[in-house]
Amino acid sequence: MQQESVLVGALGWRGGEPEKLRYDEEVESALKAVRQHLGMEIGFVSEFLGEERVFRHVDTSLAEPPFLAGHRLSMEEGYCRKVVAGELPELIPDTSLVPAALDIPETALLPIGSHMSVPIRLSDGTVYGTFCCFSSWPDTSLSVRDLQTMRAVADMVAAQVEAKVTSQKVQESLRSRLAAVLTAGGPHMIYQPIIRLDDMVVVGAEALARFAGSPHQSPDRWFADADAAGMRSELEFAAIRNALRDFFAVSQEDRYLALNISPKIIVGGDLAAVLEGYPLDRIVLELTEHEHVEDYEGLFRALARVRARGVRIAVDDAGSGYASLRHVLSIRPDIIKLDISLTRAIETDPVRQALAAAIVAFGCHVSCRIVAEGIETEAQLTALRALGVEYGQGYLLAKPLPAADLGRTTGGV
Ligand code: C2E
Ligand code: MG
Ligand code: MG
């Protein structure tokens, strides 16, 4: 199971559609190149699906071709099954000289004067379908060498088909694992207290998703998988809804509840409806810095709608080097969360200290609260306090806890 995530990465696949388009474009340009090289009227890739074959890609010089991509035929119609079964030769320069070809109704109907067809075999030996070209006229110049060209391209198409089939299988498997999480009412949420560092009072808590079952992987990996499977929005909103169910247990004594959310979910989803009915001035949305934002305008508009009703915005993982200060400048957050990589070694590294001090000074100027993430040692806590960081989160102060245990929490140090 773990392998699927690795595979998603290895395929460079970020969500189904763009990869599908790239695959389609490559197959279609290879198909066109071969058909034109052979000077034939129609070239196509068909897939064998049980009793049917489906025309996946069609390239033609005809103004009115007899079929287009998406067309389905019985396996018994036409040449393809018979070529793969060895009942017809792969290379037929003149169909009138091949009795088995003349027995096929399409030979006269379309008509088909010359025909070439090679199976597309996947690496496990199964036949995916065929790569074919034909013309209405006989062409005795077609040769074994032309057939070899078609075979080479069929191999390339097989590799492309295989990559697509593999990525579809990965996607199906990811989707079924994610559906199982959602059907079981997941993800399960736990809450990490956020603490004011001068008096160690708990001021809020961040909701963090936890996933039971296989594969055992970090929540950010689960969210990345959901992205690849086209289910990011569903999973993120499920996490938010589950966290909101714990709102009144978590937000006792006016504590706020911080919800992680990715920018593209904010732009595409109906956040205001999900938050409806909760005291919005006690909700913070944490936007990770790790994600590239394509549409700052759209994000800004969607944020403005919930901000107008009291929701505060935090830029998460600041200083981790991805979107850098772009988020901060564009979003004008209420809270900046210093990434754990900045907290690590803050007590000894003057460069980290300088960056943290600069962010603190910036925060003062624009009335933005600074929260340091991942505080694990007394030395880090002391250094962050000395730099003027007012709020913090980390295992030293409090680990993430179930909502029911949160009421009793105070800063652990
Ligand atoms: P994040 O939002 O930056 O969350 C902080 C992460 O730091 C959490 O990891 C938390 O458990 C961990 N952490 C807290 N204190 C310490 C510490 O002292 N030391 C160390 N080493 N780690 C500490 P977690 O729960 O594994 O989550 C990882 C990331 O997954 C989160 O980073 C967030 O980006 C994402 N994520 C988690 N839950 C959700 C969710 O419900 N929705 C969304 N959209 N993303 C989530
Ligand atoms: Mg966060
Ligand atoms: Mg963070």
Coordinates of C-alpha atoms and ligand atoms in Angstrom, one line a residue, residues 206 260 286 316, ligand 2:
E206 CA -5.0 23.4 16.3
N260 CA -5.9 23.6 8.5
E286 CA -4.4 28.0 8.8
D316 CA 1.2 28.2 8.4
Ligands
MG2 MG -1.2 23.9 10.8

